Coordinates of N, CA, C and O in Angstrom, one line a residue:
M117 N 20.7 29.5 46.0 CA 22.0 30.0 46.3 C 22.7 30.3 45.0 O 22.8 29.5 44.1
S118 N 23.3 31.5 45.0 CA 24.1 31.9 43.8 C 25.5 31.4 43.9 O 26.1 31.6 45.0
L119 N 26.0 30.9 42.9 CA 27.4 30.4 42.9 C 28.4 31.4 42.4 O 28.2 32.0 41.4
E120 N 29.3 31.7 43.3 CA 30.3 32.8 43.0 C 31.5 32.2 42.2 O 32.0 31.1 42.5
K121 N 32.0 33.0 41.3 CA 33.1 32.5 40.5 C 34.4 32.8 41.3 O 34.6 33.8 41.9
H122 N 35.2 31.8 41.3 CA 36.5 31.8 42.0 C 37.7 31.6 41.1 O 38.8 31.4 41.6
D123 N 37.5 31.7 39.8 CA 38.7 31.5 39.0 C 39.6 32.7 39.2 O 39.2 33.8 39.6
L124 N 40.9 32.5 38.9 CA 41.9 33.5 39.2 C 41.7 34.8 38.5 O 42.0 35.8 39.1
I125 N 41.3 34.7 37.3 CA 41.1 36.0 36.5 C 40.0 36.8 37.2 O 40.1 38.1 37.3
H126 N 38.9 36.2 37.7 CA 37.9 37.0 38.5 C 38.4 37.4 39.8 O 38.0 38.4 40.3
E127 N 39.3 36.6 40.5 CA 39.8 36.9 41.8 C 40.8 38.0 41.7 O 40.9 38.9 42.6
F128 N 41.6 38.0 40.6 CA 42.7 39.0 40.5 C 42.7 39.6 39.1 O 43.6 39.5 38.3
P129 N 41.6 40.4 38.8 CA 41.5 41.0 37.4 C 42.7 41.9 37.0 O 43.1 42.0 35.9
E130 N 43.2 42.6 38.0 CA 44.3 43.5 37.8 C 45.6 42.8 37.5 O 46.6 43.4 37.1
S131 N 45.7 41.5 37.7 CA 46.9 40.7 37.5 C 46.8 39.7 36.3 O 47.6 38.8 36.2
K132 N 45.9 40.0 35.4 CA 45.7 39.2 34.2 C 47.0 38.9 33.5 O 47.3 37.8 33.1
E133 N 47.8 39.9 33.2 CA 49.0 39.8 32.5 C 50.0 38.9 33.2 O 50.7 38.1 32.7
A134 N 50.1 39.2 34.5 CA 51.1 38.4 35.4 C 50.7 37.0 35.4 O 51.5 36.1 35.3
I135 N 49.4 36.7 35.5 CA 48.9 35.3 35.5 C 49.3 34.6 34.2 O 49.8 33.5 34.2
H136 N 49.0 35.3 33.1 CA 49.3 34.7 31.8 C 50.8 34.4 31.7 O 51.2 33.4 31.2
H137 N 51.6 35.4 32.1 CA 53.1 35.2 32.0 C 53.6 34.0 32.8 O 54.3 33.2 32.4
L138 N 53.1 34.0 34.1 CA 53.5 32.9 35.0 C 53.0 31.5 34.5 O 53.7 30.6 34.6
K139 N 51.8 31.5 33.9 CA 51.3 30.2 33.4 C 52.2 29.7 32.3 O 52.4 28.5 32.1
T140 N 52.7 30.6 31.5 CA 53.5 30.1 30.3 C 55.0 30.0 30.6 O 55.7 29.4 29.8
S141 N 55.5 30.6 31.7 CA 56.9 30.6 31.9 C 57.3 29.9 33.2 O 58.5 29.7 33.4
N142 N 56.4 29.5 34.1 CA 56.8 28.9 35.4 C 56.0 27.6 35.5 O 54.7 27.6 35.7
N143 N 56.7 26.5 35.4 CA 56.0 25.2 35.4 C 55.3 24.9 36.8 O 54.2 24.4 36.8
H144 N 55.9 25.4 37.9 CA 55.2 25.2 39.2 C 53.9 26.0 39.3 O 52.9 25.4 39.7
F145 N 54.0 27.2 38.8 CA 52.8 28.0 38.8 C 51.7 27.4 37.9 O 50.5 27.3 38.3
A146 N 52.1 26.9 36.7 CA 51.2 26.3 35.8 C 50.5 25.1 36.4 O 49.3 24.9 36.3
K147 N 51.3 24.3 37.2 CA 50.7 23.1 37.8 C 49.7 23.5 38.9 O 48.7 22.9 39.0
L148 N 50.1 24.4 39.8 CA 49.2 24.9 40.8 C 48.0 25.5 40.2 O 46.9 25.3 40.7
F149 N 48.1 26.3 39.1 CA 47.0 26.9 38.5 C 46.0 25.9 38.0 O 44.8 26.0 38.2
E150 N 46.5 24.9 37.3 CA 45.6 23.8 36.8 C 44.9 23.1 38.0 O 43.7 22.8 37.9
E151 N 45.7 22.8 39.1 CA 45.1 22.1 40.2 C 44.0 23.0 40.9 O 42.9 22.5 41.3
Y152 N 44.3 24.3 41.0 CA 43.3 25.2 41.5 C 42.0 25.2 40.7 O 40.9 25.1 41.3
H153 N 42.1 25.2 39.4 CA 40.9 25.2 38.6 C 40.2 23.9 38.6 O 38.9 23.8 38.6
E154 N 40.9 22.8 38.8 CA 40.2 21.5 39.0 C 39.4 21.4 40.3 O 38.3 20.9 40.3
V155 N 40.1 21.9 41.3 CA 39.4 21.9 42.7 C 38.2 22.9 42.6 O 37.1 22.6 43.1
D156 N 38.4 24.0 42.0 CA 37.3 25.0 41.9 C 36.1 24.4 41.2 O 35.0 24.6 41.6
H157 N 36.4 23.7 40.1 CA 35.4 23.1 39.3 C 34.6 22.0 40.1 O 33.4 22.0 40.1
A158 N 35.4 21.3 40.9 CA 34.7 20.3 41.8 C 33.8 20.9 42.8 O 32.7 20.4 43.1
V159 N 34.3 22.0 43.4 CA 33.4 22.7 44.4 C 32.1 23.2 43.7 O 31.1 23.0 44.3
H160 N 32.2 23.8 42.6 CA 31.0 24.3 41.8 C 30.1 23.1 41.5 O 28.9 23.2 41.5
H161 N 30.7 22.0 41.1 CA 30.0 20.8 40.8 C 29.1 20.3 41.9 O 27.9 20.1 41.8
F162 N 29.7 20.3 43.1 CA 28.9 19.8 44.3 C 28.0 20.9 44.8 O 26.9 20.6 45.2
E163 N 28.4 22.2 44.8 CA 27.6 23.2 45.3 C 26.4 23.4 44.4 O 25.3 23.8 44.8
G164 N 26.5 23.2 43.1 CA 25.5 23.3 42.1 C 24.5 22.2 42.1 O 23.4 22.2 41.5
G165 N 24.7 21.2 42.9 CA 23.8 20.1 43.1 C 23.9 19.0 42.0 O 23.0 18.1 41.9
A166 N 25.0 19.0 41.2 CA 25.1 18.0 40.1 C 25.4 16.7 40.7 O 25.0 15.6 40.1
E167 N 25.9 16.6 41.9 CA 26.2 15.4 42.6 C 26.3 15.7 44.1 O 26.6 16.8 44.5
N168 N 25.9 14.7 44.9 CA 25.9 14.8 46.3 C 27.3 14.5 46.9 O 28.0 13.6 46.4
T169 N 27.7 15.1 48.0 CA 28.9 14.8 48.7 C 28.7 15.2 50.1 O 27.7 15.9 50.5
S170 N 29.5 14.7 51.0 CA 29.4 15.1 52.4 C 29.9 16.6 52.6 O 30.7 17.1 51.8
D171 N 29.3 17.2 53.6 CA 29.7 18.5 54.0 C 31.2 18.6 54.3 O 31.9 19.5 53.9
E172 N 31.7 17.5 54.9 CA 33.1 17.5 55.2 C 34.0 17.5 54.0 O 35.0 18.2 53.9
H173 N 33.6 16.7 53.0 CA 34.4 16.6 51.7 C 34.4 18.0 51.0 O 35.4 18.4 50.5
L174 N 33.2 18.6 51.0 CA 33.1 19.9 50.4 C 34.0 20.9 51.1 O 34.7 21.7 50.4
E175 N 33.9 20.9 52.4 CA 34.8 21.8 53.2 C 36.3 21.6 52.9 O 37.1 22.5 52.8
D176 N 36.7 20.3 52.8 CA 38.0 20.0 52.5 C 38.5 20.5 51.1 O 39.6 21.0 51.0
L177 N 37.6 20.4 50.2 CA 37.8 21.0 48.8 C 38.0 22.5 48.9 O 38.9 23.0 48.3
K178 N 37.1 23.1 49.7 CA 37.2 24.6 49.8 C 38.5 25.0 50.5 O 39.1 26.0 50.1
K179 N 39.0 24.3 51.5 CA 40.2 24.5 52.1 C 41.4 24.3 51.2 O 42.3 25.1 51.2
Q180 N 41.3 23.3 50.4 CA 42.4 23.0 49.4 C 42.4 24.2 48.4 O 43.5 24.6 48.0
R181 N 41.2 24.6 47.9 CA 41.2 25.7 47.0 C 41.8 27.0 47.6 O 42.6 27.7 46.9
L182 N 41.5 27.3 48.8 CA 42.0 28.4 49.5 C 43.5 28.3 49.6 O 44.3 29.3 49.4
N183 N 44.1 27.2 50.0 CA 45.5 27.0 50.1 C 46.2 27.2 48.8 O 47.2 27.9 48.7
L184 N 45.6 26.7 47.7 CA 46.2 26.9 46.4 C 46.1 28.3 46.0 O 47.1 28.9 45.4
K185 N 45.0 29.0 46.2 CA 44.9 30.4 45.9 C 45.9 31.2 46.6 O 46.5 32.1 46.1
D186 N 46.2 30.9 47.9 CA 47.2 31.6 48.7 C 48.6 31.5 48.1 O 49.3 32.4 47.9
Q187 N 48.9 30.2 47.7 CA 50.2 30.0 47.0 C 50.3 30.8 45.7 O 51.3 31.4 45.4
L188 N 49.3 30.7 44.9 CA 49.3 31.4 43.6 C 49.3 32.9 43.8 O 50.1 33.6 43.0
S189 N 48.5 33.4 44.7 CA 48.6 34.9 44.9 C 49.9 35.4 45.4 O 50.4 36.4 45.0
G190 N 50.6 34.6 46.2 CA 51.9 34.9 46.6 C 52.9 35.0 45.4 O 53.7 35.9 45.3
M191 N 52.8 34.0 44.5 CA 53.6 34.0 43.4 C 53.3 35.2 42.4 O 54.2 35.8 41.8
I192 N 52.1 35.5 42.3 CA 51.7 36.7 41.5 C 52.2 38.0 42.1 O 52.8 38.8 41.4
R193 N 52.1 38.1 43.4 CA 52.6 39.3 44.1 C 54.1 39.4 43.9 O 54.6 40.5 43.7
E194 N 54.8 38.3 44.1 CA 56.2 38.3 44.0 C 56.6 38.7 42.5 O 57.6 39.5 42.4
Y195 N 56.0 38.2 41.5 CA 56.3 38.5 40.2 C 56.0 40.0 39.9 O 56.8 40.7 39.3
E196 N 54.9 40.5 40.4 CA 54.5 41.9 40.2 C 55.4 42.9 40.9 O 55.6 44.0 40.5
S197 N 56.0 42.5 42.0 CA 56.9 43.3 42.7 C 58.4 43.2 42.3 O 59.2 44.0 42.8
A198 N 58.7 42.3 41.4 CA 60.0 42.2 40.9 C 60.4 43.4 40.1 O 59.6 43.9 39.3
P199 N 61.6 43.9 40.2 CA 62.0 45.1 39.5 C 62.0 45.0 38.0 O 61.6 45.9 37.3
E200 N 62.4 43.8 37.5 CA 62.4 43.6 36.1 C 61.5 42.4 35.7 O 61.6 41.3 36.4
K201 N 60.7 42.5 34.7 CA 59.8 41.4 34.3 C 60.1 40.9 33.0 O 60.2 41.6 32.0

């Protein structure tokens, strides 16, 4: 099984500048960004076979990652649609 990258830069390559700006200027975004990458790392850890876990735990991590991604993408879209940056 090939492991797909889910980090935000790969997910939103066109928003690289917005992500950088939000990471450095918005504490809430920075916190969610860090949490997203920790959860994404955990998913890759288990999917890569480095450690065993239950299917339920892995699915919970994937749902958490998706929820964080939704929140972050909403903040990115909001920033990008703002008239002044």
